[in-house]
Tab-separated table of C-alpha atoms in Angstrom:
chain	number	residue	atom	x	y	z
A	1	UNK	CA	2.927	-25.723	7.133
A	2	UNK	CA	4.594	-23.526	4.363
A	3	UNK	CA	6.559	-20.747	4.450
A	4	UNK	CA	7.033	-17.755	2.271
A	5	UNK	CA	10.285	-16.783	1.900
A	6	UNK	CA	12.698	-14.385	-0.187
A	7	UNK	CA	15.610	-15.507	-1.311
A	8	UNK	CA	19.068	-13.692	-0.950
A	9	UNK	CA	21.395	-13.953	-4.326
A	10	UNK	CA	23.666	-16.409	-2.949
A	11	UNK	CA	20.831	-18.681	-3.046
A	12	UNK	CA	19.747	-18.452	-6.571
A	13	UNK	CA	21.094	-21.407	-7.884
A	14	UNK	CA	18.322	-23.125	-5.148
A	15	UNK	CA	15.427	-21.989	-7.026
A	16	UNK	CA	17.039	-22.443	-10.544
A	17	UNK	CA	17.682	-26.424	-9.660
A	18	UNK	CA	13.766	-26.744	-8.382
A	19	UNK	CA	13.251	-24.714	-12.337
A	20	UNK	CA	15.606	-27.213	-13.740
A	21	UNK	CA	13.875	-30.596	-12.129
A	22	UNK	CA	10.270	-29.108	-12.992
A	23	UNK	CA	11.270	-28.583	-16.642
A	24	UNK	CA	10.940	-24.952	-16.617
A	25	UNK	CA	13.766	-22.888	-18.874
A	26	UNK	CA	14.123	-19.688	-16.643
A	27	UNK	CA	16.561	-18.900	-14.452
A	28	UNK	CA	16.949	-16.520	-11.440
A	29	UNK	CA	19.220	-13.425	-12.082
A	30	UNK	CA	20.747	-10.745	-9.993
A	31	UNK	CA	18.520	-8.147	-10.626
A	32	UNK	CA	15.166	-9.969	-9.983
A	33	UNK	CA	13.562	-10.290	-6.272
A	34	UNK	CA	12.633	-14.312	-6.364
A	35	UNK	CA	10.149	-15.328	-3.899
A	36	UNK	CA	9.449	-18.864	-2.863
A	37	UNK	CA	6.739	-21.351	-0.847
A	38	UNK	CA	9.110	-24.110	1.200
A	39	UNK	CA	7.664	-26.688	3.013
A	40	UNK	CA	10.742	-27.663	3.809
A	41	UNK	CA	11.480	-27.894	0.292
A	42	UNK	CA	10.857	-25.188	-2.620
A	43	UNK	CA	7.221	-26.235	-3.733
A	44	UNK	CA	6.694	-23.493	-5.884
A	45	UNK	CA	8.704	-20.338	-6.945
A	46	UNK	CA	8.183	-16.903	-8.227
A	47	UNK	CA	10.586	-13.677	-10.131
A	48	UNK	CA	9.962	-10.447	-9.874
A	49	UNK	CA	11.798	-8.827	-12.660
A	50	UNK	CA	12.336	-4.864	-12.845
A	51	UNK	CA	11.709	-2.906	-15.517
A	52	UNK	CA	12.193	0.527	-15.698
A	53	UNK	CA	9.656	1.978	-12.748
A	54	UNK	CA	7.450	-1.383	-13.397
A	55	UNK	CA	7.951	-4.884	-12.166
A	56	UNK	CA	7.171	-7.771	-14.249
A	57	UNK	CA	6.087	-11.307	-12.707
A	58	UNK	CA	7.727	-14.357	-14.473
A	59	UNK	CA	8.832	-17.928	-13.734
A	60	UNK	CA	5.700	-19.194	-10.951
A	61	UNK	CA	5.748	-22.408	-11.174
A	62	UNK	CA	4.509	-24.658	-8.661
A	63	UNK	CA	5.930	-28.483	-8.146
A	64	UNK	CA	4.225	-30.850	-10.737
A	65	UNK	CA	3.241	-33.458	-8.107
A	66	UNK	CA	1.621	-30.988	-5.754
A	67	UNK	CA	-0.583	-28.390	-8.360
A	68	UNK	CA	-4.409	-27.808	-8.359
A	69	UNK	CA	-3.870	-27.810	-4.301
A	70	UNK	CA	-3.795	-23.512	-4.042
A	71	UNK	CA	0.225	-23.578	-3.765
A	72	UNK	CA	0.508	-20.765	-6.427
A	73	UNK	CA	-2.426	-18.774	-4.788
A	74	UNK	CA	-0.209	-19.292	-2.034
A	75	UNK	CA	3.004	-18.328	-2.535
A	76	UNK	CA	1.177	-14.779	-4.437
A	77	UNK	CA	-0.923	-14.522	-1.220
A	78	UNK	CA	2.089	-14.589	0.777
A	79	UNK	CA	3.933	-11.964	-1.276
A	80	UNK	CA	1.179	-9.032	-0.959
A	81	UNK	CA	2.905	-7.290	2.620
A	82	UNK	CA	6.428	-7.740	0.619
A	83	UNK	CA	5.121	-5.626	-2.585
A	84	UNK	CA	5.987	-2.063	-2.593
A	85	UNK	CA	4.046	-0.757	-5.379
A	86	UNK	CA	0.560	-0.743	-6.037
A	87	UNK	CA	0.811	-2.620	-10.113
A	88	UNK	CA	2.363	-5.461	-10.882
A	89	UNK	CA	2.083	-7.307	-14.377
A	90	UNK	CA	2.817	-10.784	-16.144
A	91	UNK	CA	1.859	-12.557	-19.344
A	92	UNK	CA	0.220	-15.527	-18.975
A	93	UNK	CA	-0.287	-18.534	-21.221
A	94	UNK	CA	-4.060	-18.691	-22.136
A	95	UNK	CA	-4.784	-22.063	-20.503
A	96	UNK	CA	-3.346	-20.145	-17.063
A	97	UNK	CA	-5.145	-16.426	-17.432
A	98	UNK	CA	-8.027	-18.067	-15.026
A	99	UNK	CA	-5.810	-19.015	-12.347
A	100	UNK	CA	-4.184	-15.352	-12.497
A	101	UNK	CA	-8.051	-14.080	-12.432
A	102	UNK	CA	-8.501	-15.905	-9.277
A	103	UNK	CA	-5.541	-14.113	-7.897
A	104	UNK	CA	-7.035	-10.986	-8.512
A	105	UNK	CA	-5.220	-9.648	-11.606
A	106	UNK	CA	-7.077	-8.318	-14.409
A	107	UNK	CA	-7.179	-7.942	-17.911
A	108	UNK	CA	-5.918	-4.524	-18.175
A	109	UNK	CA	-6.594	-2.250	-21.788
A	110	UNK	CA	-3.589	-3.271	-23.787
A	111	UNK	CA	-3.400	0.942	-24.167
A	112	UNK	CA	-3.272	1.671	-20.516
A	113	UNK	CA	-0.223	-0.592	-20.406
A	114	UNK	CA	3.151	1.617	-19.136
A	115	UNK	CA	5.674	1.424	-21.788
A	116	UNK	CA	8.587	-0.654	-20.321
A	117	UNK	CA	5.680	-3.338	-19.898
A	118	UNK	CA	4.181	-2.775	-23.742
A	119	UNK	CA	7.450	-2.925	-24.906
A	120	UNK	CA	8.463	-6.149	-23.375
A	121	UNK	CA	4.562	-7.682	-24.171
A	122	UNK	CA	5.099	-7.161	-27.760
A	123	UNK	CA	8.432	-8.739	-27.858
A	124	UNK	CA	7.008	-11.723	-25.963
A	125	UNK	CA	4.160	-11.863	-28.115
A	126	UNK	CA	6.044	-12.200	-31.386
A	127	UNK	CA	7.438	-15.424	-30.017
A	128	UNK	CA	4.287	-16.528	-28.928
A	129	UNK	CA	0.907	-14.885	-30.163
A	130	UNK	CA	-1.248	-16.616	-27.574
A	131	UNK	CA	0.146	-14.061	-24.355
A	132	UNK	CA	-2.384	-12.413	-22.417
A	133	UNK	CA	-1.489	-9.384	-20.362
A	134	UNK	CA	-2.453	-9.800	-16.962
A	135	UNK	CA	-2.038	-6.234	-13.716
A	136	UNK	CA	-2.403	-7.085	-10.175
A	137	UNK	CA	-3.353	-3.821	-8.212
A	138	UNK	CA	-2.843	-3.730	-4.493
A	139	UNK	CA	-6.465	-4.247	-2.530
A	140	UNK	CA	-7.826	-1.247	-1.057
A	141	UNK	CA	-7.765	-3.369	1.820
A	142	UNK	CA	-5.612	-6.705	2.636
A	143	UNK	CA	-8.115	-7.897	4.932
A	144	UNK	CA	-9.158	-10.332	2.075
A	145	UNK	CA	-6.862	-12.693	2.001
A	146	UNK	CA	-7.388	-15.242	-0.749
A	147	UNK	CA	-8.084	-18.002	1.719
A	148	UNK	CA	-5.799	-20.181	0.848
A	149	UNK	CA	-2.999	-22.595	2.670
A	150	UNK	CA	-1.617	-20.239	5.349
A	151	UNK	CA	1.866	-19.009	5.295
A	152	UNK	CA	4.432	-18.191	7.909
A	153	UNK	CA	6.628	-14.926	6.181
A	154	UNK	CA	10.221	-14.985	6.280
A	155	UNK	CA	11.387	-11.138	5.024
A	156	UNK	CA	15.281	-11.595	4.368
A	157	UNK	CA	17.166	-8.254	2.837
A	158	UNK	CA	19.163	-8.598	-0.653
């Protein structure tokens, strides 16, 4: 069984060792809420980044031994009752915008975008042109879960 769990600050440097062994270059910081599946280990890991009245979705990254199993569906599945606002966005990687799709973000009109997230897409995108913009908006209703590996919740404050 895994469980969905926030992390507190003090337990940062957990999450930014399983980014380390996985080969991945971000790290967790103060400001972000980071979010990860544990079975009992961290499998997979997520950031939530503020910025400005938006939050921004970086870092999920799932163990390289355990993908194409649903762990990333997962670990966003098990997220949804923790959100508190109805948009979220990332940028994805081309070769990963289908996996967001099946999450149930969309491709929103680059226009539409708010401007903290514009801002930050266009300074992403002049390191790397390939970036696709990718909004999750909260269901109408959560009784459609994506029907995936269930998750036991573990809500601890920051």
């Amino acid at each position: 069984m895994f469980s969905v769990k926030q992390l507190k600050p003090v337990e940062y440097p957990l999450v930014n060792r399983f980014y380390k062994a996985q080969g991945y270059k971000g790290k967790a910081r103060g400001n972000e809420n980071i979010f990860v599946l544990q079975q009992p280990q961290i499998v997979a890991a997520l950031r939530l980044t503020p910025l400005t009245d938006q939050w921004l979705l970086r870092g999920l990254w799932v163990d390289y031994m355990l993908r194409k199993q649903g762990l990333g569906l997962a670990l966003l599945d098990g997220i949804i009752d923790f959100l508190t606002i109805n948009h979220y966005y990332c940028f994805a990687e081309q070769d990963v915008v289908p996996f967001y799709l099946k999450a149930n973000f969309i491709i929103p009109d680059i226009h539409t975008l708010p401007v903290s997230i514009l801002q930050r897409f266009k300074a992403y995108q002049q390191r790397n042109t390939g970036l696709q913009a990718l909004m999750w908006q909260r269901p109408s209703s959560l009784d459609a879960p994506l029907g995936l590996p269930k998750c036991q919740s573990h809500w601890l404050k920051t």
